[in-house]
Amino acid sequence: MPQPRHPQLATAALILGGIAIGTTEFVTMGLLPQISDGVGVSIPVGGHTISAYAAGVVVGAPLIAALGATLPRKGLLLALMAAFAVGNALSALAPGYELLVVARFLAGLPHGAYFGVAALVAVDLAPAGRAGRAVGTVMLGIPIANVLGVPGATWLGQTLGWRSAYWLVAVLGLATVALVALQVPRLVGDRTRTVRAELGALTNLQVLLTLAVGAIGFGGMFAMYSYIAPTVTRVTGLSESAVPLFLLVFGVSGFVGNLLAGRMGDWSVLRSVVIGMAGLGVSLGLFALVARWAVPALVVLALTSVLASVLVINLQLRLMQVAGAAQTLAAAGNHAALNLANALGAWLGGVVIARGYGYTAPSWVGVGLAVLGLGVLGVSVLLHRRSLRSRVGAPAVAA
């Protein structure tokens, strides 16, 4: 396996792509009032741009991951990030609402596949016995984006106009292309994999149930967080300048949650998913109750972010347990499910706001989605336990 001349720079290239993706995924939420005003629509309608990006991820992640499984991985990374940069440049250039929705959809297409391929590249480049740490390092892109990229891009968008945030992301995408081209060695794809073999994982009931847990239950977080900017200004009563602070708290807490989630996963993946989902539902209800007060709102928002990270990472671990050989699809599929949650949460949150229930209503929608996610998880756990009992009992019956 070819090794990079500068392994740290090769890893940095992969992380930078994750930072760019994480920034564009969440910055729309921080700039939603400005974007909505800029294209002449209401905030609930503007929320559809969030859903459009998420829909792009949902469509692109499984298809690109399956179709690209046999392609050279470096070339695929370069193509994905180039397409990502173009999608964000089109978002910055969009003259109106309809074209902005299309541009956001296009920008979302490479998202999930990039993380799936980047994880495989990280494993290829890692020393023996350090594959898990390598994947974890690459996945730091999103929490770093939430700590630095999203608050910074939100501030830039408030200062220079919302289009500047998407231009910043496009530049990050192009910088990733350059760094990958220079530092990541040529790596061949897995020619033994086929589209049918990758997509075959979608016939596994536990894979489908785990994806459904994320797609439904995690939608609760997005129902609340998609409208965090107007919540801060209209419910908490703070100025727009406070929005980046809320985003920063969310990002730092997510970083802490990432560290906690790994240790919890070593303890028990399934129990960690249950704790993450149940805790997320409780914290969303608390946020609705305390949103009018700044300090309690920040504390509960931090708790929500920690629990969301615990849920996301352990859902990923659960998928890796049940997906068999289709690891590329598992990595990309998790991002597809979470962005389906993004689309669902943003849409339902916009519906209740448009009907006049106020900006705390999306949090209550989130509670309901978390309960539904727990129900799906309960079915998954029940079937899991039945499968284990049948495996244990089979030899005794045969004997």
Coordinates of C-alpha atoms in Angstrom, one line a residue:
M1 CA 0.0 0.0 0.0
P2 CA 1.5 3.4 -1.0
Q3 CA 2.2 5.7 1.9
P4 CA 2.1 9.5 1.8
R5 CA 5.3 11.5 2.2
H6 CA 3.6 13.6 4.9
P7 CA 0.9 11.5 6.7
Q8 CA -0.2 14.4 8.8
L9 CA -0.9 16.5 5.8
A10 CA -2.8 13.7 4.1
T11 CA -5.0 13.3 7.2
A12 CA -5.4 17.1 7.4
A13 CA -6.7 17.0 3.8
L14 CA -9.4 14.5 4.7
I15 CA -10.3 16.5 7.8
L16 CA -10.5 19.8 5.9
G17 CA -13.1 18.2 3.6
G18 CA -15.2 17.3 6.6
I19 CA -14.9 20.8 8.0
A20 CA -16.1 22.2 4.7
I21 CA -19.1 19.8 4.6
G22 CA -20.0 20.4 8.3
T23 CA -19.8 24.1 7.8
T24 CA -22.2 24.2 4.8
E25 CA -24.6 21.7 6.5
F26 CA -25.2 23.8 9.5
V27 CA -24.4 27.4 8.5
T28 CA -27.7 27.7 6.7
M29 CA -29.5 27.3 10.1
G30 CA -27.5 30.2 11.6
L31 CA -28.2 32.5 8.6
L32 CA -31.8 31.4 7.9
P33 CA -33.3 34.8 8.6
Q34 CA -30.8 36.6 6.3
I35 CA -31.1 33.9 3.6
S36 CA -34.9 34.1 3.7
D37 CA -34.9 37.9 3.5
G38 CA -32.4 37.8 0.7
V39 CA -34.5 35.5 -1.6
G40 CA -37.8 37.1 -0.5
V41 CA -39.5 34.2 1.4
S42 CA -40.7 33.6 4.9
I43 CA -38.5 31.8 7.4
P44 CA -40.5 28.6 7.3
V45 CA -40.3 28.5 3.5
G46 CA -36.6 29.4 3.7
G47 CA -36.2 26.3 5.9
H48 CA -36.8 24.2 2.8
T49 CA -33.2 25.1 1.6
I50 CA -32.0 23.1 4.6
S51 CA -34.3 20.2 3.6
A52 CA -33.0 20.5 0.0
Y53 CA -29.4 20.0 1.1
A54 CA -30.4 17.0 3.3
A55 CA -32.3 15.5 0.4
G56 CA -29.2 15.7 -1.8
V57 CA -27.3 13.8 0.9
V58 CA -30.0 11.2 1.1
V59 CA -30.0 10.6 -2.7
G60 CA -26.3 10.9 -3.3
A61 CA -24.9 8.9 -0.3
P62 CA -26.0 5.4 -1.1
L63 CA -25.8 5.7 -4.9
I64 CA -22.4 7.3 -5.2
A65 CA -21.0 5.0 -2.5
A66 CA -22.2 1.9 -4.3
L67 CA -21.3 3.1 -7.8
G68 CA -17.9 4.4 -6.7
A69 CA -16.9 1.3 -4.7
T70 CA -14.5 0.0 -7.4
L71 CA -13.1 3.4 -8.5
P72 CA -9.7 4.7 -7.5
R73 CA -10.3 6.3 -4.1
K74 CA -8.1 9.4 -4.6
G75 CA -9.8 10.3 -7.9
L76 CA -13.2 9.8 -6.3
L77 CA -12.3 12.1 -3.4
L78 CA -11.2 14.7 -5.8
A79 CA -14.3 14.5 -7.9
L80 CA -16.6 14.6 -4.9
M81 CA -15.0 17.7 -3.4
A82 CA -14.9 19.5 -6.8
A83 CA -18.6 18.9 -7.2
F84 CA -19.1 20.0 -3.6
A85 CA -17.3 23.3 -4.3
V86 CA -19.3 23.9 -7.4
G87 CA -22.6 23.3 -5.6
N88 CA -21.7 25.9 -2.9
A89 CA -20.6 28.4 -5.5
L90 CA -23.9 28.0 -7.2
S91 CA -25.6 28.5 -3.8
A92 CA -23.7 31.8 -3.5
L93 CA -24.7 32.9 -7.0
A94 CA -28.4 31.8 -6.9
P95 CA -30.5 34.8 -7.8
G96 CA -33.7 33.5 -6.2
Y97 CA -35.4 31.0 -3.9
E98 CA -36.0 28.2 -6.5
L99 CA -32.5 28.1 -7.9
L100 CA -31.1 28.3 -4.3
V101 CA -33.1 25.1 -3.5
V102 CA -31.6 23.4 -6.5
A103 CA -28.1 24.5 -5.7
R104 CA -28.4 23.3 -2.1
F105 CA -29.6 19.9 -3.4
L106 CA -26.6 19.6 -5.7
A107 CA -24.2 20.7 -2.9
G108 CA -25.5 17.9 -0.7
L109 CA -25.0 15.0 -3.2
P110 CA -21.3 14.4 -2.4
H111 CA -21.7 14.7 1.4
G112 CA -22.2 11.1 2.5
A113 CA -20.1 9.4 -0.1
Y114 CA -17.1 11.7 0.8
F115 CA -17.2 10.6 4.4
G116 CA -17.5 6.9 3.3
V117 CA -14.5 7.1 1.0
A118 CA -12.5 9.3 3.4
A119 CA -12.9 6.7 6.1
L120 CA -11.7 3.9 3.8
V121 CA -8.7 6.1 2.7
A122 CA -7.9 6.7 6.4
V123 CA -7.9 3.0 7.1
D124 CA -5.6 2.4 4.0
L125 CA -3.1 4.9 5.3
A126 CA -3.2 3.9 9.0
P127 CA -0.6 1.7 10.6
A128 CA -1.7 -1.8 11.6
G129 CA -4.0 -1.8 14.6
R130 CA -4.9 1.9 14.3
A131 CA -7.7 1.8 11.8
G132 CA -10.4 2.8 14.4
R133 CA -8.4 5.8 15.5
A134 CA -7.8 6.9 11.9
V135 CA -11.5 6.9 11.1
G136 CA -12.2 8.8 14.3
T137 CA -9.6 11.4 13.4
V138 CA -11.1 11.9 9.9
M139 CA -14.6 12.3 11.4
L140 CA -13.4 15.2 13.6
G141 CA -14.2 17.4 10.6
I142 CA -17.8 18.0 11.6
P143 CA -17.3 18.8 15.3
I144 CA -14.4 21.1 14.3
A145 CA -16.8 22.7 11.8
N146 CA -19.3 23.3 14.6
V147 CA -16.7 24.8 16.8
L148 CA -15.0 27.1 14.3
G149 CA -16.5 26.9 10.8
V150 CA -20.2 27.4 11.5
P151 CA -19.8 30.3 14.0
G152 CA -17.2 31.9 11.8
A153 CA -19.2 31.5 8.6
T154 CA -22.3 32.8 10.4
W155 CA -20.5 35.9 11.6
L156 CA -19.2 36.4 8.1
G157 CA -22.6 36.0 6.6
Q158 CA -24.1 38.5 9.1
T159 CA -21.3 41.0 8.3
L160 CA -20.8 40.7 4.6
G161 CA -24.1 39.1 3.5
W162 CA -25.3 35.5 3.5
R163 CA -23.7 34.6 0.2
S164 CA -20.2 35.1 1.6
A165 CA -20.7 32.1 3.8
Y166 CA -21.2 29.8 0.8
W167 CA -18.3 31.4 -1.0
L168 CA -16.1 30.6 2.1
V169 CA -17.3 26.9 1.9
A170 CA -16.5 26.8 -1.8
V171 CA -13.0 28.0 -1.1
L172 CA -12.6 25.3 1.6
G173 CA -13.7 22.7 -0.9
L174 CA -11.2 23.8 -3.5
A175 CA -8.5 23.9 -0.8
T176 CA -9.4 20.3 0.0
V177 CA -9.1 19.3 -3.7
A178 CA -5.6 20.9 -3.8
L179 CA -4.4 19.3 -0.6
V180 CA -5.8 15.8 -1.5
A181 CA -4.2 16.0 -4.9
L182 CA -0.8 16.9 -3.4
Q183 CA -0.7 14.7 -0.2
V184 CA -3.0 11.7 -0.6
P185 CA -1.3 8.8 -2.6
R186 CA -3.0 6.9 -5.4
L187 CA -5.2 4.2 -3.9
V188 CA -7.1 1.6 -5.9
G189 CA -10.8 0.8 -5.3
D190 CA -12.0 -2.6 -4.1
R191 CA -12.6 -4.4 -7.4
T192 CA -14.3 -7.3 -5.7
R193 CA -17.2 -5.1 -4.6
T194 CA -20.2 -4.6 -6.9
V195 CA -23.2 -2.3 -6.8
R196 CA -25.4 -5.2 -6.1
A197 CA -23.2 -6.4 -3.2
E198 CA -23.1 -2.9 -1.6
L199 CA -26.9 -2.2 -2.0
G200 CA -27.6 -5.8 -0.8
A201 CA -27.0 -4.5 2.7
L202 CA -30.3 -2.6 2.4
T203 CA -32.1 -6.0 2.5
N204 CA -30.7 -6.6 6.0
L205 CA -33.6 -5.8 8.5
Q206 CA -31.3 -4.6 11.2
V207 CA -29.6 -2.2 8.8
L208 CA -32.9 -0.8 7.8
L209 CA -34.2 -0.5 11.3
T210 CA -30.9 1.2 12.4
L211 CA -31.2 3.7 9.5
A212 CA -34.9 4.3 10.5
V213 CA -33.9 5.1 14.1
G214 CA -31.6 7.8 12.8
A215 CA -33.9 9.1 10.1
I216 CA -36.8 9.5 12.5
G217 CA -35.4 10.0 16.0
F218 CA -32.6 12.3 15.1
G219 CA -35.0 14.5 13.2
G220 CA -36.0 15.9 16.5
M221 CA -32.6 17.6 16.9
F222 CA -32.9 19.2 13.5
A223 CA -36.5 20.3 14.1
M224 CA -35.2 22.5 16.9
Y225 CA -31.7 23.4 15.6
S226 CA -32.9 24.4 12.1
Y227 CA -34.7 27.4 13.7
I228 CA -32.1 28.2 16.3
A229 CA -31.4 31.7 14.9
P230 CA -35.0 33.1 15.1
T231 CA -35.5 31.3 18.4
V232 CA -32.5 33.2 19.9
T233 CA -33.7 36.5 18.5
R234 CA -37.5 36.2 18.9
V235 CA -37.9 33.9 21.9
T236 CA -34.8 34.5 24.0
G237 CA -34.9 38.1 23.0
L238 CA -31.2 38.5 22.1
S239 CA -29.6 40.3 19.2
E240 CA -28.3 38.6 16.0
S241 CA -24.8 38.9 17.4
A242 CA -25.7 36.2 20.0
V243 CA -26.5 33.6 17.4
P244 CA -22.8 32.7 16.7
L245 CA -22.3 32.2 20.5
F246 CA -25.2 29.7 20.6
L247 CA -23.7 27.9 17.6
L248 CA -20.3 27.9 19.2
V249 CA -21.7 26.3 22.4
F250 CA -23.5 23.7 20.3
G251 CA -20.2 22.9 18.5
V252 CA -18.0 22.7 21.5
S253 CA -20.5 20.4 23.3
G254 CA -20.7 18.2 20.2
F255 CA -16.9 17.8 20.3
V256 CA -17.2 16.7 24.0
G257 CA -20.0 14.4 23.0
N258 CA -17.8 12.8 20.4
L259 CA -15.2 12.0 23.0
L260 CA -17.8 10.6 25.4
A261 CA -19.6 8.6 22.7
G262 CA -16.6 6.5 21.9
R263 CA -16.1 5.4 25.5
M264 CA -19.8 4.7 25.8
G265 CA -19.7 2.6 22.6
D266 CA -16.9 0.5 24.1
W267 CA -19.2 -0.1 27.0
S268 CA -22.4 -0.9 25.0
V269 CA -23.4 0.3 21.6
L270 CA -27.1 -0.5 22.0
R271 CA -27.4 0.9 25.5
S272 CA -25.6 4.1 24.3
V273 CA -28.1 4.5 21.4
V274 CA -31.0 4.1 23.9
I275 CA -29.5 6.7 26.2
G276 CA -28.7 9.1 23.4
M277 CA -32.2 8.9 21.9
A278 CA -34.1 9.1 25.2
G279 CA -31.9 11.8 26.5
L280 CA -32.3 13.8 23.3
G281 CA -36.1 13.7 23.7
V282 CA -35.9 14.9 27.3
S283 CA -33.5 17.7 26.4
L284 CA -35.6 19.0 23.5
G285 CA -38.6 19.2 25.9
L286 CA -36.5 21.1 28.4
F287 CA -35.3 23.5 25.7
A288 CA -38.8 24.4 24.7
L289 CA -39.5 25.2 28.4
V290 CA -36.4 27.3 29.0
A291 CA -35.8 29.0 25.6
R292 CA -36.9 32.4 26.9
W293 CA -34.0 32.6 29.3
A294 CA -30.5 32.9 27.8
V295 CA -28.3 31.0 30.3
P296 CA -30.7 28.0 30.8
A297 CA -31.2 27.8 27.1
L298 CA -27.4 27.6 26.5
V299 CA -27.0 24.9 29.1
V300 CA -29.8 22.8 27.7
L301 CA -28.6 23.4 24.1
A302 CA -25.2 22.1 25.2
L303 CA -26.8 19.0 26.7
T304 CA -28.7 18.4 23.5
S305 CA -25.6 18.6 21.5
V306 CA -23.7 16.1 23.7
L307 CA -26.6 13.6 23.5
A308 CA -26.9 14.1 19.8
S309 CA -23.2 13.2 19.3
V310 CA -23.6 10.1 21.5
L311 CA -26.6 9.0 19.4
V312 CA -24.9 9.6 16.0
I313 CA -21.6 7.9 16.7
N314 CA -23.2 4.9 18.3
L315 CA -25.7 4.6 15.4
Q316 CA -22.6 4.5 13.1
L317 CA -21.0 1.8 15.3
R318 CA -24.3 -0.2 15.2
L319 CA -24.4 0.0 11.4
M320 CA -20.9 -1.2 11.2
Q321 CA -21.8 -4.2 13.4
V322 CA -24.8 -5.2 11.2
A323 CA -23.8 -4.2 7.7
G324 CA -21.3 -7.0 7.1
A325 CA -18.9 -6.4 4.2
A326 CA -20.8 -3.3 2.9
Q327 CA -18.8 -0.9 5.1
T328 CA -18.7 1.9 2.5
L329 CA -22.5 1.8 2.3
A330 CA -22.8 1.7 6.1
A331 CA -20.7 4.8 6.5
A332 CA -22.5 6.7 3.7
G333 CA -25.9 5.3 4.7
N334 CA -25.6 6.7 8.2
H335 CA -25.1 10.2 6.8
A336 CA -28.0 9.6 4.4
A337 CA -30.3 8.7 7.3
L338 CA -29.2 11.6 9.4
N339 CA -29.8 14.0 6.6
L340 CA -33.2 12.5 6.0
A341 CA -33.7 13.4 9.6
N342 CA -32.4 16.9 8.8
A343 CA -35.0 17.2 6.0
L344 CA -37.8 15.8 8.1
G345 CA -37.1 17.9 11.1
A346 CA -36.6 21.1 9.2
W347 CA -39.9 20.6 7.3
L348 CA -42.0 19.6 10.3
G349 CA -40.5 22.5 12.3
G350 CA -41.4 24.9 9.5
V351 CA -45.0 23.5 9.4
V352 CA -45.7 24.2 13.1
I353 CA -44.1 27.7 12.9
A354 CA -46.1 28.5 9.8
R355 CA -49.3 27.5 11.6
G356 CA -48.6 30.0 14.3
Y357 CA -47.5 27.8 17.2
G358 CA -44.3 29.8 17.7
Y359 CA -40.6 29.0 17.6
T360 CA -40.6 26.6 20.6
A361 CA -43.0 24.3 18.8
P362 CA -40.3 22.6 16.7
S363 CA -38.7 21.4 20.0
W364 CA -42.0 19.7 20.9
V365 CA -42.1 18.2 17.5
G366 CA -38.6 16.9 18.2
V367 CA -39.8 15.2 21.4
G368 CA -42.4 13.3 19.4
L369 CA -39.8 12.3 16.8
A370 CA -37.5 11.0 19.5
V371 CA -40.4 8.9 21.0
L372 CA -41.0 7.4 17.6
G373 CA -37.3 6.7 17.1
L374 CA -37.3 4.9 20.5
G375 CA -40.2 2.8 19.3
V376 CA -38.3 1.7 16.2
L377 CA -35.2 1.1 18.3
G378 CA -37.3 -1.1 20.6
V379 CA -38.3 -3.3 17.6
S380 CA -34.7 -3.5 16.6
V381 CA -33.5 -4.5 20.1
L382 CA -36.4 -7.1 20.4
L383 CA -35.4 -8.7 17.1
H384 CA -31.7 -8.6 18.1
R385 CA -32.4 -10.4 21.4
R386 CA -34.6 -13.1 19.6
S387 CA -31.8 -13.6 17.1
L388 CA -29.2 -14.1 19.9
R389 CA -31.5 -16.5 21.7
S390 CA -32.0 -18.6 18.6
R391 CA -28.3 -18.7 18.0
V392 CA -27.6 -19.9 21.5
G393 CA -30.4 -22.4 21.4
A394 CA -29.6 -23.9 18.0
P395 CA -26.7 -26.2 19.1
A396 CA -28.7 -27.5 22.0
V397 CA -31.6 -28.4 19.7
A398 CA -29.2 -30.1 17.3
A399 CA -27.6 -32.0 20.1

